[in-house]
mmCIF file of C-alpha atoms in Angstrom:
data_model
loop_
_atom_site.group_PDB
_atom_site.id
_atom_site.type_symbol
_atom_site.label_atom_id
_atom_site.label_comp_id
_atom_site.label_asym_id
_atom_site.label_seq_id
_atom_site.Cartn_x
_atom_site.Cartn_y
_atom_site.Cartn_z
ATOM 1 C CA MET A 174 -2.845 -33.784 -49.904
ATOM 2 C CA ALA A 175 -5.335 -34.807 -47.219
ATOM 3 C CA ALA A 176 -2.524 -36.360 -45.205
ATOM 4 C CA ALA A 177 -0.494 -33.165 -45.435
ATOM 5 C CA VAL A 178 -3.455 -31.081 -44.240
ATOM 6 C CA ALA A 179 -4.064 -33.472 -41.362
ATOM 7 C CA LEU A 180 -0.389 -33.339 -40.405
ATOM 8 C CA ALA A 181 -0.395 -29.528 -40.518
ATOM 9 C CA ARG A 182 -3.490 -29.396 -38.334
ATOM 10 C CA GLY A 183 -1.943 -31.807 -35.871
ATOM 11 C CA LEU A 184 1.241 -29.787 -35.679
ATOM 12 C CA ARG A 185 -0.718 -26.571 -35.244
ATOM 13 C CA SER A 186 -2.836 -28.141 -32.497
ATOM 14 C CA ALA A 187 0.231 -29.530 -30.754
ATOM 15 C CA ARG A 188 1.957 -26.166 -31.083
ATOM 16 C CA CYS A 189 -1.054 -24.369 -29.527
ATOM 17 C CA ARG A 190 -1.131 -26.837 -26.653
ATOM 18 C CA GLY A 191 2.587 -26.420 -26.189
ATOM 19 C CA VAL A 192 2.352 -22.638 -26.150
ATOM 20 C CA PHE A 193 -0.557 -22.756 -23.706
ATOM 21 C CA LEU A 194 1.163 -25.171 -21.324
ATOM 22 C CA ALA A 195 4.402 -23.220 -21.520
ATOM 23 C CA ARG A 196 2.526 -20.024 -20.727
ATOM 24 C CA LEU A 197 0.818 -21.590 -17.720
ATOM 25 C CA ALA A 198 4.126 -23.009 -16.508
ATOM 26 C CA SER A 199 5.702 -19.580 -16.848
ATOM 27 C CA VAL A 200 2.889 -17.958 -14.878
ATOM 28 C CA ALA A 201 3.115 -20.585 -12.145
ATOM 29 C CA GLN A 202 6.901 -20.331 -11.969
ATOM 30 C CA GLN A 203 6.712 -16.549 -11.844
ATOM 31 C CA GLY A 204 4.244 -16.729 -8.989
ATOM 32 C CA LEU A 205 6.416 -19.162 -7.040
ATOM 33 C CA CYS A 206 9.523 -17.060 -7.579
ATOM 34 C CA GLN A 207 7.710 -13.897 -6.542
ATOM 35 C CA ARG A 208 6.429 -15.512 -3.360
ATOM 36 C CA ALA A 209 9.890 -16.814 -2.519
ATOM 37 C CA ALA A 210 11.367 -13.361 -3.133
ATOM 38 C CA VAL A 211 8.889 -11.778 -0.729
ATOM 39 C CA VAL A 212 10.543 -13.508 2.208
ATOM 40 C CA ALA A 213 14.059 -14.126 0.906
ATOM 41 C CA ALA A 214 14.973 -10.649 -0.327
ATOM 42 C CA PRO A 215 16.109 -8.060 2.233
ATOM 43 C CA ALA A 216 14.339 -4.744 2.714
ATOM 44 C CA THR A 217 15.723 -1.703 0.931
ATOM 45 C CA ALA A 218 15.564 1.964 1.783
ATOM 46 C CA TRP A 219 12.843 2.475 -0.817
ATOM 47 C CA GLY A 220 10.223 -0.184 -1.398
ATOM 48 C CA GLN A 221 10.608 -2.490 1.587
ATOM 49 C CA GLN A 222 9.865 -6.173 1.226
ATOM 50 C CA PRO A 223 6.934 -7.642 3.153
ATOM 51 C CA HIS A 224 7.490 -8.415 6.828
ATOM 52 C CA THR A 225 9.608 -11.344 7.943
ATOM 53 C CA ALA A 226 8.345 -11.481 11.518
ATOM 54 C CA SER A 227 7.934 -14.841 13.224
ATOM 55 C CA GLY A 228 5.717 -17.109 11.168
ATOM 56 C CA VAL A 229 5.553 -14.949 8.048
ATOM 57 C CA ALA A 230 7.864 -17.235 6.072
ATOM 58 C CA LEU A 231 5.024 -19.752 6.207
ATOM 59 C CA ALA A 232 3.160 -17.526 3.769
ATOM 60 C CA THR A 233 5.306 -18.689 0.870
ATOM 61 C CA ARG A 234 5.091 -22.421 1.412
ATOM 62 C CA GLY A 235 4.553 -23.588 -2.153
ATOM 63 C CA TRP A 236 1.665 -23.293 -4.585
ATOM 64 C CA HIS A 237 -0.888 -25.395 -2.711
ATOM 65 C CA ARG A 238 -2.456 -24.062 0.429
ATOM 66 C CA THR A 239 -2.382 -25.914 3.729
ATOM 67 C CA TYR A 240 -5.529 -25.575 5.811
ATOM 68 C CA SER A 241 -4.180 -26.472 9.228
ATOM 69 C CA THR A 242 -4.477 -23.788 11.885
ATOM 70 C CA PRO A 243 -1.167 -21.912 12.282
ATOM 71 C CA PRO A 244 0.167 -21.120 15.741
ATOM 72 C CA VAL A 245 -1.852 -18.287 17.240
ATOM 73 C CA GLU A 246 1.377 -16.657 18.351
ATOM 74 C CA ALA A 247 2.679 -16.443 14.778
ATOM 75 C CA TRP A 248 -0.401 -14.619 13.492
ATOM 76 C CA GLU A 249 -0.616 -12.336 16.522
ATOM 77 C CA SER A 250 3.073 -11.488 16.228
ATOM 78 C CA LEU A 251 2.598 -10.502 12.612
ATOM 79 C CA ARG A 252 -0.657 -8.621 13.219
ATOM 80 C CA GLN A 253 0.800 -6.605 16.077
ATOM 81 C CA SER A 254 3.843 -5.685 13.998
ATOM 82 C CA PHE A 255 1.681 -3.739 11.550
ATOM 83 C CA SER A 256 1.739 0.032 11.968
ATOM 84 C CA THR A 257 -0.135 1.210 8.855
ATOM 85 C CA ILE A 258 -2.929 -1.372 8.575
ATOM 86 C CA ASP A 259 -5.378 -3.089 10.903
ATOM 87 C CA VAL A 260 -6.523 -6.664 10.326
ATOM 88 C CA ASP A 261 -9.394 -8.487 12.003
ATOM 89 C CA VAL A 262 -10.677 -11.987 11.260
ATOM 90 C CA ALA A 263 -14.242 -12.897 12.246
ATOM 91 C CA SER A 264 -15.327 -16.402 13.175
ATOM 92 C CA ASN A 265 -17.429 -16.621 9.977
ATOM 93 C CA GLY A 266 -14.271 -16.477 7.859
ATOM 94 C CA VAL A 267 -14.424 -12.803 6.852
ATOM 95 C CA ALA A 268 -11.160 -10.903 7.285
ATOM 96 C CA VAL A 269 -11.112 -7.100 7.115
ATOM 97 C CA LEU A 270 -7.873 -5.309 6.249
ATOM 98 C CA THR A 271 -8.090 -1.555 6.851
ATOM 99 C CA ILE A 272 -5.464 0.851 5.525
ATOM 100 C CA ASP A 273 -4.911 3.111 8.525
ATOM 101 C CA ARG A 274 -3.363 6.389 7.367
ATOM 102 C CA PRO A 275 -6.406 8.696 7.411
ATOM 103 C CA GLN A 276 -4.255 11.800 7.913
ATOM 104 C CA ALA A 277 -2.596 11.041 4.549
ATOM 105 C CA LEU A 278 -5.834 9.908 2.871
ATOM 106 C CA ASN A 279 -4.488 6.347 3.182
ATOM 107 C CA ALA A 280 -1.754 7.047 0.631
ATOM 108 C CA LEU A 281 0.275 3.983 -0.297
ATOM 109 C CA ASN A 282 3.901 4.242 0.740
ATOM 110 C CA SER A 283 6.318 1.314 0.708
ATOM 111 C CA LYS A 284 5.499 0.337 4.287
ATOM 112 C CA VAL A 285 1.748 0.236 3.657
ATOM 113 C CA MET A 286 2.231 -1.855 0.552
ATOM 114 C CA SER A 287 4.630 -4.192 2.337
ATOM 115 C CA GLU A 288 2.162 -4.746 5.161
ATOM 116 C CA ILE A 289 -0.803 -5.295 2.821
ATOM 117 C CA VAL A 290 1.125 -7.965 0.912
ATOM 118 C CA SER A 291 2.365 -9.667 4.088
ATOM 119 C CA ALA A 292 -1.105 -9.764 5.627
ATOM 120 C CA CYS A 293 -2.830 -11.034 2.490
ATOM 121 C CA LEU A 294 -0.241 -13.750 1.856
ATOM 122 C CA TYR A 295 -0.438 -14.993 5.427
ATOM 123 C CA LEU A 296 -4.240 -14.958 5.505
ATOM 124 C CA ASP A 297 -4.288 -16.788 2.184
ATOM 125 C CA ARG A 298 -1.717 -19.492 2.888
ATOM 126 C CA ASN A 299 -1.754 -20.078 6.609
ATOM 127 C CA HIS A 300 -4.905 -18.783 8.293
ATOM 128 C CA ALA A 301 -7.500 -21.565 8.334
ATOM 129 C CA THR A 302 -10.340 -19.349 9.589
ATOM 130 C CA ALA A 303 -9.984 -16.570 6.991
ATOM 131 C CA LYS A 304 -11.787 -17.419 3.761
ATOM 132 C CA VAL A 305 -12.447 -13.991 2.208
ATOM 133 C CA ILE A 306 -10.482 -10.744 2.601
ATOM 134 C CA ILE A 307 -12.116 -7.300 2.509
ATOM 135 C CA ILE A 308 -9.762 -4.368 1.901
ATOM 136 C CA THR A 309 -10.940 -0.872 2.814
ATOM 137 C CA GLY A 310 -9.611 2.481 3.996
ATOM 138 C CA SER A 311 -9.960 4.180 7.355
ATOM 139 C CA GLY A 312 -11.991 7.361 7.690
ATOM 140 C CA ASP A 313 -14.698 8.698 5.397
ATOM 141 C CA LYS A 314 -12.618 10.365 2.691
ATOM 142 C CA ALA A 315 -10.405 7.797 1.022
ATOM 143 C CA PHE A 316 -9.943 4.141 0.202
ATOM 144 C CA ALA A 317 -6.413 5.027 -0.906
ATOM 145 C CA ALA A 318 -5.687 8.356 -2.574
ATOM 146 C CA GLY A 319 -2.746 7.035 -4.559
ATOM 147 C CA ALA A 320 0.934 6.487 -3.923
ATOM 148 C CA ASP A 321 2.692 8.611 -1.318
ATOM 149 C CA ILE A 322 4.091 11.418 -3.483
ATOM 150 C CA LYS A 323 6.369 12.651 -0.700
ATOM 151 C CA GLU A 324 8.131 9.302 -0.777
ATOM 152 C CA LEU A 325 8.242 9.032 -4.571
ATOM 153 C CA ALA A 326 9.351 12.599 -5.303
ATOM 154 C CA SER A 327 13.012 11.943 -4.461
ATOM 155 C CA VAL A 328 13.271 8.519 -6.114
ATOM 156 C CA SER A 329 15.884 8.232 -8.864
ATOM 157 C CA TYR A 330 15.532 6.161 -12.036
ATOM 158 C CA ALA A 331 17.883 3.528 -10.611
ATOM 159 C CA ASP A 332 15.863 3.350 -7.381
ATOM 160 C CA ALA A 333 12.608 3.082 -9.301
ATOM 161 C CA TYR A 334 13.881 0.426 -11.705
ATOM 162 C CA HIS A 335 15.597 -1.769 -9.133
ATOM 163 C CA GLY A 336 13.416 -0.973 -6.118
ATOM 164 C CA SER A 337 11.309 -3.767 -4.646
ATOM 165 C CA MET A 338 8.160 -1.730 -4.024
ATOM 166 C CA LEU A 339 6.288 -2.652 -7.186
ATOM 167 C CA ASN A 340 7.849 -6.094 -7.555
ATOM 168 C CA GLY A 341 6.457 -7.257 -4.224
ATOM 169 C CA TRP A 342 3.093 -5.673 -5.001
ATOM 170 C CA GLU A 343 2.407 -8.081 -7.854
ATOM 171 C CA THR A 344 2.539 -11.034 -5.445
ATOM 172 C CA LEU A 345 -1.061 -10.152 -4.557
ATOM 173 C CA ARG A 346 -1.932 -11.905 -7.816
ATOM 174 C CA SER A 347 -1.031 -15.199 -6.145
ATOM 175 C CA VAL A 348 -3.656 -14.810 -3.396
ATOM 176 C CA ARG A 349 -6.251 -17.513 -4.024
ATOM 177 C CA LYS A 350 -8.822 -16.432 -1.456
ATOM 178 C CA PRO A 351 -11.264 -13.810 -2.794
ATOM 179 C CA LEU A 352 -10.344 -10.154 -2.290
ATOM 180 C CA ILE A 353 -13.152 -7.601 -1.999
ATOM 181 C CA ALA A 354 -12.401 -3.878 -2.279
ATOM 182 C CA ALA A 355 -14.828 -1.825 -0.190
ATOM 183 C CA VAL A 356 -14.101 1.590 -1.700
ATOM 184 C CA ASN A 357 -15.232 4.180 0.825
ATOM 185 C CA GLY A 358 -13.884 7.337 -0.843
ATOM 186 C CA TYR A 359 -11.094 8.335 -3.214
ATOM 187 C CA ALA A 360 -9.481 5.432 -5.085
ATOM 188 C CA LEU A 361 -6.910 7.262 -7.159
ATOM 189 C CA GLY A 362 -3.713 6.167 -8.857
ATOM 190 C CA GLY A 363 -2.326 3.296 -6.833
ATOM 191 C CA GLY A 364 -5.574 3.201 -4.869
ATOM 192 C CA CYS A 365 -7.560 2.544 -8.032
ATOM 193 C CA GLU A 366 -4.974 -0.037 -9.065
ATOM 194 C CA LEU A 367 -5.245 -1.760 -5.671
ATOM 195 C CA ALA A 368 -9.021 -1.930 -6.075
ATOM 196 C CA MET A 369 -8.590 -3.449 -9.541
ATOM 197 C CA MET A 370 -6.327 -6.147 -8.108
ATOM 198 C CA CYS A 371 -9.282 -7.273 -6.012
ATOM 199 C CA ASP A 372 -11.874 -9.710 -7.334
ATOM 200 C CA ILE A 373 -14.960 -7.648 -6.477
ATOM 201 C CA ILE A 374 -15.234 -3.865 -6.125
ATOM 202 C CA LEU A 375 -18.070 -2.476 -4.005
ATOM 203 C CA ALA A 376 -18.221 1.315 -3.943
ATOM 204 C CA SER A 377 -19.718 3.837 -1.586
ATOM 205 C CA GLU A 378 -21.843 6.442 -3.350
ATOM 206 C CA ARG A 379 -19.147 8.905 -2.247
ATOM 207 C CA ALA A 380 -16.364 6.959 -3.963
ATOM 208 C CA GLN A 381 -14.361 8.410 -6.831
ATOM 209 C CA PHE A 382 -11.972 6.540 -9.113
ATOM 210 C CA GLY A 383 -9.176 7.817 -11.307
ATOM 211 C CA GLN A 384 -5.661 7.424 -12.698
ATOM 212 C CA PRO A 385 -4.286 10.980 -12.384
ATOM 213 C CA GLU A 386 -0.599 10.066 -12.735
ATOM 214 C CA ILE A 387 -0.375 11.964 -16.032
ATOM 215 C CA THR A 388 -0.849 15.235 -14.112
ATOM 216 C CA LEU A 389 2.375 14.466 -12.219
ATOM 217 C CA GLY A 390 4.428 13.764 -15.313
ATOM 218 C CA VAL A 391 4.366 9.980 -14.924
ATOM 219 C CA ILE A 392 2.134 7.075 -15.920
ATOM 220 C CA PRO A 393 0.334 4.392 -13.895
ATOM 221 C CA GLY A 394 2.897 1.897 -12.645
ATOM 222 C CA MET A 395 0.918 -0.600 -10.582
ATOM 223 C CA GLY A 396 -1.191 -2.103 -13.339
ATOM 224 C CA GLY A 397 -3.447 0.772 -14.378
ATOM 225 C CA THR A 398 -2.562 0.713 -18.068
ATOM 226 C CA GLN A 399 -3.206 -3.037 -18.200
ATOM 227 C CA ARG A 400 -6.120 -3.716 -15.858
ATOM 228 C CA LEU A 401 -8.233 -0.638 -16.600
ATOM 229 C CA PRO A 402 -8.638 -1.411 -20.351
ATOM 230 C CA ARG A 403 -9.564 -4.993 -19.466
ATOM 231 C CA ALA A 404 -12.215 -3.691 -17.076
ATOM 232 C CA VAL A 405 -13.776 -0.829 -19.047
ATOM 233 C CA GLY A 406 -12.481 -1.114 -22.613
ATOM 234 C CA ARG A 407 -9.643 0.570 -24.474
ATOM 235 C CA SER A 408 -11.285 3.887 -25.363
ATOM 236 C CA ARG A 409 -12.687 4.686 -21.903
ATOM 237 C CA ALA A 410 -9.467 3.595 -20.214
ATOM 238 C CA MET A 411 -7.419 5.735 -22.590
ATOM 239 C CA GLU A 412 -9.590 8.757 -21.811
ATOM 240 C CA LEU A 413 -9.258 8.316 -18.052
ATOM 241 C CA ILE A 414 -5.505 7.706 -18.162
ATOM 242 C CA LEU A 415 -4.669 10.513 -20.617
ATOM 243 C CA THR A 416 -6.891 13.167 -19.004
ATOM 244 C CA GLY A 417 -6.380 12.197 -15.375
ATOM 245 C CA ASP A 418 -10.098 12.772 -14.768
ATOM 246 C CA PHE A 419 -11.992 11.225 -11.846
ATOM 247 C CA ILE A 420 -15.287 9.356 -12.143
ATOM 248 C CA LYS A 421 -17.935 8.860 -9.479
ATOM 249 C CA ALA A 422 -19.209 5.543 -8.179
ATOM 250 C CA GLU A 423 -22.288 5.457 -10.422
ATOM 251 C CA GLU A 424 -20.146 5.937 -13.520
ATOM 252 C CA ALA A 425 -17.689 3.291 -12.312
ATOM 253 C CA VAL A 426 -20.561 0.820 -12.055
ATOM 254 C CA ARG A 427 -21.971 1.816 -15.448
ATOM 255 C CA ILE A 428 -18.704 1.191 -17.285
ATOM 256 C CA GLY A 429 -17.936 -2.038 -15.446
ATOM 257 C CA LEU A 430 -15.158 -0.904 -13.119
ATOM 258 C CA ALA A 431 -17.169 -1.541 -9.940
ATOM 259 C CA SER A 432 -19.748 -4.207 -9.190
ATOM 260 C CA ARG A 433 -22.222 -1.859 -7.546
ATOM 261 C CA ALA A 434 -22.611 1.378 -5.584
ATOM 262 C CA VAL A 435 -24.280 1.434 -2.174
ATOM 263 C CA PRO A 436 -25.120 4.158 0.363
ATOM 264 C CA HIS A 437 -21.985 5.220 2.222
ATOM 265 C CA ASP A 438 -23.191 4.080 5.635
ATOM 266 C CA GLN A 439 -24.108 0.646 4.266
ATOM 267 C CA LEU A 440 -20.844 -0.101 2.454
ATOM 268 C CA MET A 441 -19.175 -2.309 5.053
ATOM 269 C CA GLU A 442 -22.431 -4.062 5.888
ATOM 270 C CA GLU A 443 -22.878 -4.940 2.211
ATOM 271 C CA ALA A 444 -19.244 -6.019 1.870
ATOM 272 C CA HIS A 445 -19.640 -8.285 4.891
ATOM 273 C CA LYS A 446 -22.801 -9.815 3.405
ATOM 274 C CA VAL A 447 -21.087 -10.646 0.130
ATOM 275 C CA ALA A 448 -17.970 -11.962 1.871
ATOM 276 C CA ALA A 449 -19.951 -14.032 4.366
ATOM 277 C CA LYS A 450 -21.928 -15.689 1.576
ATOM 278 C CA ILE A 451 -18.750 -16.581 -0.312
ATOM 279 C CA ALA A 452 -17.254 -17.932 2.923
ATOM 280 C CA THR A 453 -20.077 -20.484 3.214
ATOM 281 C CA HIS A 454 -18.825 -22.293 0.097
ATOM 282 C CA SER A 455 -16.030 -24.830 -0.376
ATOM 283 C CA VAL A 456 -12.658 -23.078 -0.114
ATOM 284 C CA PRO A 457 -10.926 -25.089 -2.879
ATOM 285 C CA ALA A 458 -13.936 -24.731 -5.201
ATOM 286 C CA VAL A 459 -13.956 -20.962 -4.662
ATOM 287 C CA ALA A 460 -10.200 -20.840 -5.335
ATOM 288 C CA LYS A 461 -10.613 -22.796 -8.574
ATOM 289 C CA ALA A 462 -13.444 -20.546 -9.753
ATOM 290 C CA LYS A 463 -11.393 -17.429 -9.000
ATOM 291 C CA GLU A 464 -8.371 -18.826 -10.828
ATOM 292 C CA CYS A 465 -10.398 -19.673 -13.927
ATOM 293 C CA VAL A 466 -11.834 -16.157 -14.137
ATOM 294 C CA ALA A 467 -8.343 -14.697 -13.627
ATOM 295 C CA VAL A 468 -6.951 -16.854 -16.446
ATOM 296 C CA SER A 469 -9.697 -15.542 -18.751
ATOM 297 C CA GLN A 470 -7.991 -12.135 -18.605
ATOM 298 C CA GLU A 471 -4.655 -13.553 -19.744
ATOM 299 C CA VAL A 472 -5.332 -16.079 -22.514
ATOM 300 C CA SER A 473 -7.515 -16.610 -25.573
ATOM 301 C CA LEU A 474 -11.069 -17.947 -25.306
ATOM 302 C CA GLY A 475 -10.028 -21.380 -26.532
ATOM 303 C CA GLU A 476 -7.160 -21.626 -24.062
ATOM 304 C CA GLY A 477 -9.391 -20.404 -21.248
ATOM 305 C CA LEU A 478 -12.068 -22.975 -22.039
ATOM 306 C CA ARG A 479 -9.491 -25.763 -21.979
ATOM 307 C CA PHE A 480 -8.158 -24.508 -18.647
ATOM 308 C CA GLU A 481 -11.691 -24.312 -17.227
ATOM 309 C CA LYS A 482 -12.481 -27.863 -18.358
ATOM 310 C CA ARG A 483 -9.404 -29.239 -16.603
ATOM 311 C CA GLU A 484 -10.241 -27.347 -13.420
ATOM 312 C CA PHE A 485 -13.864 -28.532 -13.597
ATOM 313 C CA TRP A 486 -12.853 -32.192 -13.839
ATOM 314 C CA SER A 487 -10.254 -31.715 -11.098
ATOM 315 C CA CYS A 488 -13.107 -30.775 -8.750
ATOM 316 C CA PHE A 489 -14.119 -34.446 -8.847
ATOM 317 C CA ALA A 490 -10.965 -35.247 -6.871
ATOM 318 C CA LEU A 491 -12.252 -33.082 -4.001
ATOM 319 C CA GLU A 492 -14.021 -34.438 -0.942
ATOM 320 C CA ASP A 493 -16.195 -31.324 -1.130
ATOM 321 C CA GLN A 494 -17.526 -32.348 -4.560
ATOM 322 C CA LYS A 495 -18.722 -35.656 -3.112
ATOM 323 C CA GLU A 496 -20.275 -33.892 -0.130
ATOM 324 C CA GLY A 497 -21.873 -31.103 -2.165
ATOM 325 C CA MET A 498 -23.609 -33.412 -4.615
ATOM 326 C CA ALA A 499 -24.650 -35.866 -1.897
ATOM 327 C CA ALA A 500 -26.127 -33.009 0.136
ATOM 328 C CA PHE A 501 -28.059 -31.776 -2.907
ATOM 329 C CA VAL A 502 -29.545 -35.229 -3.558
ATOM 330 C CA GLN A 503 -30.382 -35.684 0.133
ATOM 331 C CA LYS A 504 -31.886 -32.182 0.365
ATOM 332 C CA ARG A 505 -29.657 -31.035 3.235
ATOM 333 C CA PRO A 506 -27.020 -28.321 3.686
ATOM 334 C CA PRO A 507 -23.488 -29.446 2.797
ATOM 335 C CA VAL A 508 -20.837 -29.780 5.477
ATOM 336 C CA TRP A 509 -17.582 -28.808 3.802
ATOM 337 C CA SER A 510 -14.229 -30.291 4.746
ATOM 338 C CA HIS A 511 -12.489 -27.767 2.446
ATOM 339 C CA LYS A 512 -10.501 -30.612 0.894
#
């Protein structure tokens, strides 16, 4: 009897490990396939793929990041090709991506989304200086007031189902450098969903969040029904999604949607402070920490703890672990190699 129980436990344990490893493999494979599709698939009339300007194909070079400096010409060529976003990278490692459609309240059409994905993938995989990415909106009214309804209004079911707009959008999940949403106004529909794809949400006191798709006869389609309950709980998420109501920054902080609310004129200063502090740490250690927290939203506690343990021990293969602990013992600041 005891032997049978032991065998059953062993099989159950092996089965759990197998399921966990299979799930991780599936996630990794999905991410690799999505990144390959970003460059390989051609643009369509609705839902264009991210840019394929000179150097952009580098953004999908495998799962592991390379930290060598890419040709300046490649980055400048890509940056100058953008027409709906602006991107600047400071010497301290803080990149700022600004959605630049203030006349449309920074609404997200397929071109905006394509350019956001292209910029983030390139900054993540191939830009050695950029260590943290801040995403914000131009003007004082909106971070992003949702999807561009003028573009979506004429979309057929076939276009929506087979279109590449939302498929490419999910590749942002593969970005390993921290993303900070500096929400300077309305973050509605797709704008709220974009903010939730970021790792930290800082909100201006003027910010408002909401998922008003139900008022248009549709539902959230960029992650709202999945990420909002994980952020604020099932009941509150259900209320926001089914009523289409907006909430202010203070309420967003109270229910756990945003990290904190700051005076409007101090939003970017605060975002830069947070980003600059993160940028002082080891890049691979930051990436591992981000990945572990992300996994916690996808798996059980036991599976997450096992994943965390493996990532923790893998840090001891990093040069930065040796440097960080030596610097602590020697009472000096660490000098990271980011390896």
